[in-house]
Amino acid sequence: MANESVISLDHPEIKLDVKLEIKSEAGPEANPPLNNDAYEEIHSKSPLFYDLYERKSELKNQTHYCPGCGHGVVHKLIAEALQELGLQDKTIFVSPVGCSVFAYYYFDVGNVQAAHGRASATATAIKRSCPDKIVISYQGDGDLAAIGTAEIVHAANRGEKIAVFFVNNGIYGMTGGQMAPTTLVGEKSTTSPWGRRPSNEGFPLHMAELLATLEAPAYIERVALSDNKNIMKTRRAIRKALEIQRDGAGFSFVEILSPCPTIWGKDPVVARRWIGEKMIPNFPLNVFRDHRPEPPAIKENQPPQRPVGDVLGITPKPGAHDTSKSKHAHRFKDVKIKIAGFGGQGVLLLGQLLIEMGMREGLEVSWLPSYGPEMRSGSAHCHVCLSKERIGSPLISHPDVLVAMNEYSLRKFAHEVVSGGVILYNGASVPADFSAPEVQVVAIPASEIADKLGSTKVANIVLMGALLEETECLAPGTALSVLEDKVKKLDLLEIDRKAITAGRLFIDEQAHIGAVSQPDGFA
Ligand SMILES: Cc1ncc(C[n+]2csc(CCOP(=O)(O)OP(=O)(O)O)c2C)c(N)n1
Ligand code: SF4
């Protein structure tokens, strides 16, 4: 049975009738509704994947990868291996920048997304902080072999106990087909339109061979997604890399030659075949390393097994003000403080003193300074977090307290302060045209007070005193003991003591507006 219809295309340059024939073996009554029970499921999704791809509402049941893309196959193999080895709950997956940037939308494991090229460095940090976790660094060839060359070489050279899955499709997929370090000689790309020429672009980088020159790696293999047999070998290699990490043996690297049908301009079947015909002869499949490194024969110096406080010399001296058992009541869950001013005003130092105090009072602390030219005669700022719980990020977007050591910082950062928060401003009065309706602004002539005390340098300490009095976040006694340990010049220490007191007194006696109470009890 066939139905016909004609579509007329009418345009000044094109006049065309297109005949459409819709063929069907039987009438519509012969198309019963789909009965899912009638089908045997032979391809299933690993339960290690999330049920839906939540990023795009219209694509929730599929991945964002192009048809025939190797990333999907590698994802599946990793998911199945983790599932089979029972490692789902222990795994932290570091996704790169590249087409696989959204891997964390698929894998139902711990996920971190690294900056471009930094996945193996990020994985290093995670593995060192959480040695019992299975840490995967998943990277493309642009990510790993171009911008991230240094990170992968040094991670491998240190023998970090991570598993690196290196998806080599010989091109930058995500950005539209620029030449990668692995692009074959003669291959055209948007940045090598006449084909890769060794005289101009160098030769393809063979990462597996390059890393195999190092002593530390435990396992290095190159595999391919060219056909089913090789996909099965890839499955075994991925599983082995994960087993090696599970057993604590060392650095594993699996390079996977993978199709990118879209950028290669080939259909998925041809693309897979092309791996076998063109890529494998240039990137031979091989196990380049499969041994667990022997511990070095030389006797290594061992770091001292002493408490960190002792090593850094920050454990309070006997007889000094005992702050280790601070009685100070922290009436907050966390306090986020931003300190800003000119370089040279002691902005960063004030932040360091606060975190030192926080540590001595048993709090979790973080300090994030601004860097670069800002530190010298430009503007400088730092973020300080004092918390009763572990701190997720040292970056503070909305501080509870802004210490603005100059007018520029007041105007620049006031809008970031949370509603009900406090601004401590180094000035005799708040500028006439400045307003921050939902925030308590206290003007303190800290520089002037410091000058009168004998050193303009201690303006930051005057503000510290004001901060302690206004927020009661830390005990003034802790501040004194930190200063006693840090300030070596006795005359300056004396001025610092007075500066703290002056800042506190100023809040108590001269500030016209009192402290605001916030829901978490932070005053
Ligand atoms: C610092 C930085 N430089 C450049 C880019 C642009 N960029 C995004 S992905 C990418 C390369 C991706 O290629 P590859 O790692 O081979 O992954 P694929 O997309 O092929 O899977 C580049 C250069 C970026 N995002 N960040
Ligand atoms: S561009 Fe290439 S690597 Fe990226 S999703 Fe498409 S096929 Fe995969």
XYZ file of C-alpha atoms and ligand atoms in Angstrom:
557
model
C 0.000 0.000 0.000
C 1.359 3.463 -0.903
C 0.151 7.055 -0.393
C 1.394 9.847 -2.582
C 1.584 13.550 -2.013
C 3.269 16.397 -3.913
C 5.071 19.355 -2.348
C 5.627 22.405 -4.606
C 8.735 24.488 -3.989
C 8.102 27.952 -5.442
C 11.001 30.435 -5.357
C 12.391 32.928 -7.964
C 15.340 30.566 -8.524
C 13.703 27.243 -7.808
C 10.407 25.913 -9.032
C 10.059 22.294 -8.141
C 7.397 19.736 -7.478
C 8.599 17.041 -5.098
C 6.681 13.812 -5.058
C 6.522 12.051 -1.721
C 5.607 8.410 -1.540
C 4.728 6.985 1.814
C 4.964 3.248 1.682
C 3.463 0.921 4.180
C 2.910 -2.825 4.067
C -0.502 -2.664 5.621
C -3.079 -0.154 6.790
C -2.818 1.828 10.012
C -4.861 -0.814 11.802
C -1.864 -3.144 11.342
C 0.324 -0.918 13.562
C -0.674 -1.868 17.096
C 0.692 0.207 19.974
C 4.208 -0.747 21.032
C 4.237 -3.521 23.590
C 7.444 -3.113 25.532
C 7.016 -6.513 27.166
C 7.374 -8.130 23.789
C 11.005 -7.021 23.536
C 13.933 -8.622 25.187
C 16.276 -5.974 26.488
C 19.745 -6.766 25.210
C 21.379 -3.354 25.629
C 20.906 -1.851 29.032
C 22.257 1.173 30.781
C 24.549 0.641 33.729
C 22.790 1.487 37.001
C 25.882 3.538 37.764
C 24.561 6.216 35.406
C 21.914 8.685 36.480
C 18.503 7.848 35.078
C 18.141 11.070 33.144
C 20.452 13.636 31.613
C 19.140 16.581 33.570
C 21.000 19.371 31.831
C 18.647 19.694 28.891
C 14.949 19.218 29.370
C 14.331 18.134 25.783
C 17.191 15.609 25.760
C 16.685 13.930 29.103
C 16.757 10.421 27.692
C 19.910 10.668 25.639
C 23.456 11.895 25.976
C 24.793 15.124 24.516
C 27.312 13.210 22.419
C 27.042 12.966 18.626
C 25.935 9.607 17.205
C 28.895 7.240 17.028
C 31.056 9.303 19.371
C 33.610 7.261 21.313
C 33.028 9.154 24.557
C 29.700 7.385 25.080
C 31.345 3.971 24.632
C 34.169 4.812 27.041
C 31.649 6.127 29.581
C 29.749 2.860 29.362
C 32.883 0.775 29.838
C 33.976 2.810 32.862
C 30.509 2.663 34.404
C 30.295 -1.100 33.950
C 33.766 -1.677 35.371
C 33.033 0.445 38.444
C 29.759 -1.384 38.900
C 31.324 -4.831 38.565
C 34.111 -3.944 40.986
C 31.650 -2.464 43.488
C 33.480 0.862 43.493
C 30.626 3.278 42.799
C 30.468 4.746 46.303
C 34.227 5.187 46.495
C 34.764 6.854 43.135
C 35.518 10.493 42.378
C 35.433 11.283 38.688
C 37.301 14.319 37.399
C 35.896 15.503 34.085
C 37.904 17.700 31.739
C 37.156 20.577 29.407
C 36.288 19.130 26.026
C 33.256 17.316 24.627
C 33.166 15.218 27.810
C 32.907 18.298 30.032
C 29.460 17.182 31.177
C 30.522 13.694 32.283
C 29.300 14.594 35.767
C 25.751 14.648 34.454
C 26.014 10.925 33.703
C 28.103 9.202 36.369
C 26.368 8.766 39.687
C 29.631 8.999 41.633
C 31.497 11.853 43.291
C 32.219 14.412 40.578
C 34.619 17.296 40.118
C 35.020 19.327 36.949
C 38.565 20.545 36.393
C 39.897 23.556 34.520
C 41.162 22.835 31.008
C 44.170 20.508 31.125
C 44.233 20.299 34.882
C 42.278 17.070 35.429
C 45.306 14.985 36.410
C 46.516 17.719 38.790
C 43.028 17.970 40.297
C 42.879 14.179 40.572
C 46.273 14.245 42.317
C 44.982 16.647 44.948
C 41.830 14.613 45.507
C 43.677 11.307 45.754
C 46.218 12.716 48.174
C 43.522 14.148 50.398
C 41.278 11.080 50.137
C 43.659 8.149 49.590
C 40.918 5.548 50.057
C 38.904 6.879 47.105
C 39.107 5.690 43.511
C 40.031 8.787 41.528
C 39.586 8.925 37.771
C 41.028 11.597 35.522
C 39.150 11.534 32.215
C 40.746 13.630 29.472
C 40.697 14.305 25.744
C 43.804 14.760 23.626
C 43.557 18.548 23.514
C 43.050 18.627 27.248
C 45.760 16.126 28.201
C 48.366 16.414 25.441
C 48.236 20.159 24.699
C 47.275 22.518 27.512
C 47.686 19.782 30.146
C 51.000 18.251 29.049
C 52.874 19.390 32.129
C 50.222 18.131 34.531
C 50.035 14.619 33.063
C 53.813 14.211 32.768
C 54.392 15.208 36.379
C 51.452 13.235 37.755
C 52.831 10.154 35.956
C 56.385 10.900 37.052
C 55.296 11.131 40.671
C 53.393 7.879 40.281
C 50.163 9.364 41.585
C 47.802 6.541 42.425
C 45.106 7.633 39.987
C 43.603 6.118 36.829
C 43.826 8.318 33.738
C 41.548 7.543 30.792
C 42.876 9.422 27.791
C 40.402 9.630 24.911
C 42.495 10.251 21.804
C 40.320 11.214 18.839
C 43.117 13.124 17.141
C 41.280 16.440 17.124
C 39.703 19.146 19.278
C 36.073 18.053 19.110
C 34.355 20.524 21.384
C 35.756 23.641 19.760
C 35.067 22.552 16.200
C 38.074 20.674 14.878
C 41.351 22.435 15.570
C 44.551 20.409 15.248
C 45.435 18.406 18.354
C 48.934 17.267 19.328
C 47.771 13.799 18.238
C 46.461 14.815 14.785
C 48.055 12.555 12.177
C 50.599 13.861 9.689
C 48.730 15.045 6.615
C 45.369 15.269 8.402
C 43.440 18.460 7.745
C 41.942 20.459 10.546
C 40.635 23.987 10.855
C 44.093 25.067 12.020
C 46.062 22.870 9.597
C 43.983 23.368 6.452
C 46.731 21.943 4.207
C 47.157 18.906 6.419
C 49.499 18.560 9.374
C 53.042 19.249 8.223
C 55.811 18.090 10.573
C 57.965 20.985 9.379
C 55.410 23.442 10.703
C 53.303 21.656 13.338
C 55.673 18.912 14.470
C 54.887 15.214 14.703
C 51.963 13.623 16.568
C 52.626 13.165 20.266
C 52.610 9.556 21.426
C 51.573 10.015 25.005
C 51.605 6.356 26.036
C 55.164 5.902 24.751
C 56.245 9.211 26.257
C 54.946 8.338 29.716
C 56.420 4.856 29.426
C 59.890 6.439 29.571
C 59.167 7.368 33.200
C 59.965 5.065 36.088
C 56.948 5.509 38.296
C 53.854 4.451 36.301
C 52.439 1.013 37.086
C 50.340 0.422 34.011
C 50.228 2.027 30.558
C 48.250 0.599 27.655
C 46.914 1.890 24.363
C 43.638 0.420 23.130
C 41.118 1.354 20.440
C 37.405 1.480 19.740
C 37.901 0.358 16.128
C 35.860 -2.857 16.306
C 34.148 -5.088 18.826
C 37.269 -7.107 19.564
C 39.216 -3.969 20.418
C 36.317 -2.568 22.425
C 36.482 -5.724 24.544
C 40.219 -5.129 25.044
C 39.421 -1.559 26.044
C 36.936 -2.896 28.593
C 39.663 -5.111 30.097
C 42.195 -2.258 30.175
C 39.771 0.087 31.943
C 38.912 -2.567 34.491
C 42.575 -3.334 35.072
C 43.434 0.345 35.660
C 40.692 0.536 38.279
C 41.808 -2.711 39.926
C 45.359 -1.383 40.130
C 44.122 1.700 41.925
C 41.852 -0.341 44.187
C 44.914 -2.386 45.172
C 46.919 0.792 45.852
C 49.529 -0.063 43.245
C 50.129 3.172 41.383
C 49.600 5.340 38.324
C 47.596 3.861 35.431
C 47.158 5.345 31.991
C 44.851 3.958 29.334
C 44.979 5.711 25.974
C 41.878 4.973 23.929
C 41.831 5.664 20.180
C 38.314 6.905 19.726
C 36.069 8.060 16.868
C 34.840 11.608 16.402
C 32.527 11.111 13.399
C 31.276 14.693 13.425
C 34.584 16.497 13.129
C 36.159 13.796 11.005
C 33.208 14.185 8.613
C 32.657 10.443 8.459
C 29.648 8.332 9.298
C 30.009 6.336 12.511
C 30.788 3.018 10.796
C 33.416 4.546 8.512
C 34.887 6.451 11.456
C 35.389 3.264 13.430
C 36.983 1.604 10.438
C 39.254 4.630 9.980
C 40.691 4.071 13.460
C 41.851 0.639 12.370
C 43.130 1.793 8.992
C 44.799 5.093 9.875
C 45.158 5.599 13.580
C 46.372 2.202 14.791
C 49.296 2.069 12.297
C 50.401 5.447 13.697
C 49.508 4.742 17.331
C 50.311 1.043 17.813
C 48.197 -0.795 20.362
C 50.383 -2.143 23.101
C 50.852 -2.690 26.809
C 53.766 -0.355 27.447
C 54.028 -0.904 31.185
C 52.585 -3.484 33.496
C 54.501 -3.719 36.697
C 54.203 -2.378 40.166
C 57.150 -0.094 40.872
C 59.656 -1.381 43.401
C 60.265 0.904 46.370
C 63.574 2.762 45.764
C 66.670 1.149 47.249
C 67.923 4.463 48.578
C 66.891 5.446 52.071
C 64.545 8.390 51.823
C 64.336 11.062 54.449
C 61.065 10.760 56.277
C 59.100 13.879 57.146
C 58.915 14.436 60.902
C 55.981 12.668 62.510
C 55.025 15.655 64.602
C 51.797 17.605 64.816
C 51.482 20.185 62.046
C 51.281 22.954 64.655
C 54.702 21.920 66.014
C 56.302 21.763 62.574
C 54.959 25.204 61.663
C 55.870 26.561 65.066
C 52.346 27.692 65.843
C 51.635 25.519 68.867
C 51.163 27.902 71.817
C 54.211 28.038 74.061
C 53.796 26.585 77.567
C 52.580 29.288 79.878
C 51.349 31.418 77.004
C 47.700 32.342 76.836
C 46.030 28.935 76.499
C 43.702 29.219 73.582
C 43.646 25.562 72.600
C 40.720 25.077 74.922
C 39.021 28.276 73.913
C 36.001 29.063 76.025
C 34.834 31.498 73.394
C 31.266 30.796 72.387
C 31.008 30.828 68.611
C 27.450 31.896 68.081
C 27.481 31.203 64.369
C 27.727 28.336 61.922
C 30.134 30.241 59.767
C 31.283 33.802 59.251
C 32.434 34.996 55.860
C 34.655 38.037 55.884
C 36.040 40.030 52.985
C 38.892 42.425 53.694
C 39.781 44.946 51.013
C 42.033 47.947 50.670
C 45.244 49.145 49.072
C 48.319 46.904 48.859
C 50.488 47.793 51.848
C 47.583 48.386 54.247
C 47.965 44.960 55.789
C 44.852 43.569 54.136
C 46.242 40.092 53.578
C 47.961 40.046 56.968
C 44.711 40.860 58.731
C 43.126 37.867 57.014
C 46.019 35.617 58.040
C 45.770 36.760 61.644
C 42.052 36.006 61.688
C 42.489 32.479 60.384
C 45.312 31.848 62.820
C 42.962 32.908 65.590
C 40.198 30.748 64.176
C 42.483 27.706 64.119
C 43.467 28.286 67.721
C 39.809 28.418 68.652
C 39.248 25.061 66.972
C 37.377 26.399 63.924
C 37.699 25.356 60.306
C 39.274 28.266 58.450
C 40.161 29.361 54.922
C 42.035 32.346 53.538
C 41.986 33.246 49.875
C 44.148 36.209 48.886
C 44.057 38.259 45.710
C 47.233 37.987 43.743
C 49.451 39.693 41.280
C 50.104 43.364 40.777
C 47.178 44.076 43.066
C 49.450 43.330 45.996
C 51.725 46.310 45.304
C 50.203 49.757 45.505
C 47.048 48.540 43.819
C 43.930 47.194 45.465
C 44.190 43.966 47.405
C 41.601 41.817 49.050
C 41.263 38.489 50.757
C 38.450 36.166 51.707
C 38.361 34.682 55.185
C 35.976 31.991 56.269
C 35.598 30.891 59.902
C 33.347 27.906 60.269
C 32.277 25.202 62.669
C 31.953 22.828 59.725
C 34.203 21.853 56.850
C 34.473 24.661 54.332
C 33.306 23.841 50.817
C 34.976 26.721 49.015
C 37.303 29.478 50.178
C 35.758 31.822 47.622
C 33.259 34.218 49.166
C 30.697 35.801 46.892
C 28.541 37.297 49.624
C 30.395 38.168 52.822
C 28.717 38.679 56.182
C 31.335 41.273 56.990
C 33.229 43.606 54.695
C 36.269 45.344 56.122
C 36.787 48.194 53.653
C 40.101 49.866 54.298
C 39.516 52.562 51.703
C 36.650 54.240 49.900
C 37.356 52.438 46.640
C 36.814 49.070 48.360
C 33.697 50.318 50.111
C 32.110 51.325 46.844
C 33.363 48.282 44.952
C 32.320 45.528 47.350
C 29.446 46.929 49.462
C 26.796 45.448 47.168
C 28.157 41.937 47.796
C 27.467 42.025 51.550
C 24.496 39.931 52.660
C 21.390 41.659 53.881
C 21.816 42.271 57.620
C 25.606 42.107 57.284
C 28.175 44.589 58.506
C 30.629 46.907 56.787
C 33.527 48.264 58.819
C 34.827 51.245 56.901
C 38.160 52.894 57.517
C 37.065 56.532 57.476
C 35.857 59.358 59.677
C 32.416 59.128 58.120
C 30.638 57.255 55.383
C 30.799 59.198 52.069
C 27.722 61.435 51.752
C 26.464 59.866 48.526
C 26.976 56.285 49.690
C 24.121 54.146 50.885
C 23.728 50.472 51.673
C 20.195 50.246 53.034
C 20.188 46.623 54.173
C 23.621 46.634 55.739
C 25.057 48.075 58.942
C 27.876 50.468 58.013
C 30.251 51.551 60.750
C 32.819 54.229 59.945
C 35.987 53.983 62.040
C 38.880 56.406 61.497
C 41.294 53.497 61.876
C 44.227 55.124 60.062
C 43.894 58.226 62.207
C 43.650 56.182 65.421
C 46.667 54.128 64.361
C 48.627 57.279 63.610
C 47.878 58.634 67.058
C 48.944 55.340 68.622
C 52.353 55.660 66.967
C 52.171 53.756 63.646
C 49.768 54.078 60.719
C 50.682 50.467 59.948
C 48.359 49.205 62.705
C 45.172 50.574 61.101
C 44.375 46.973 60.148
C 44.705 45.929 63.803
C 42.384 48.756 64.891
C 39.845 47.345 62.434
C 40.508 43.864 63.791
C 39.601 45.095 67.269
C 36.439 46.671 65.867
C 35.602 43.472 64.002
C 36.002 41.342 67.147
C 33.842 43.696 69.181
C 31.177 44.149 66.539
C 30.800 40.497 65.564
C 32.135 38.659 68.627
C 33.306 35.992 66.184
C 36.632 35.408 67.949
C 37.967 36.157 71.407
C 40.172 39.253 71.871
C 42.412 37.100 74.087
C 43.140 34.861 71.118
C 44.029 37.923 69.066
C 46.543 38.984 71.704
C 48.177 35.582 71.906
C 48.490 35.387 68.093
C 50.065 38.833 67.990
C 52.430 37.888 70.827
C 53.644 34.935 68.760
C 53.853 36.774 65.443
C 55.140 40.242 66.253
C 58.779 40.061 67.186
C 59.384 43.791 67.839
C 58.248 44.570 71.357
C 57.458 48.241 70.705
C 55.285 47.329 67.719
C 53.573 44.613 69.761
C 52.692 47.206 72.360
C 51.130 49.432 69.677
C 49.237 46.433 68.310
C 47.798 45.713 71.770
C 46.615 49.286 72.044
C 45.226 49.135 68.510
C 43.024 46.148 69.345
C 41.753 47.877 72.453
C 41.155 51.130 70.563
C 39.151 49.370 67.870
C 37.007 47.622 70.472
C 36.464 50.798 72.464
C 35.502 52.693 69.359
C 32.710 50.252 68.639
C 31.536 50.254 72.258
C 31.601 53.954 72.853
C 31.552 55.877 69.629
C 29.697 53.942 66.990
C 26.286 55.492 66.758
C 24.562 52.364 65.565
C 24.802 49.137 67.561
C 25.374 45.642 66.261
C 22.649 43.929 64.332
C 21.576 40.459 65.351
C 21.271 37.876 62.641
C 19.227 34.698 62.559
C 22.245 32.480 63.167
C 23.064 34.374 66.313
C 25.984 36.161 64.695
C 25.900 39.620 66.239
C 41.993 27.763 29.080
C 41.194 27.311 27.906
N 41.749 27.294 26.698
C 41.040 26.875 25.632
C 39.746 26.466 25.793
C 38.959 26.036 24.603
N 38.828 24.574 24.529
C 37.749 23.966 25.040
S 37.780 22.313 24.799
C 39.240 22.416 23.969
C 39.897 21.190 23.383
C 39.082 19.981 23.485
O 39.651 18.945 22.776
P 39.905 17.515 23.407
O 40.564 17.628 24.729
O 40.634 16.725 22.385
O 38.458 16.946 23.701
P 37.276 16.516 22.718
O 36.387 17.709 22.653
O 37.869 16.159 21.394
O 36.662 15.373 23.409
C 39.688 23.724 23.908
C 40.937 24.136 23.234
C 39.196 26.492 27.092
N 37.953 26.086 27.330
N 39.933 26.921 28.125
S 32.345 16.472 18.267
Fe 33.364 14.488 18.199
S 34.146 14.107 20.273
Fe 32.602 15.735 20.368
S 30.663 14.715 20.876
Fe 30.770 14.934 18.639
S 31.709 13.041 17.933
Fe 32.112 13.178 20.114
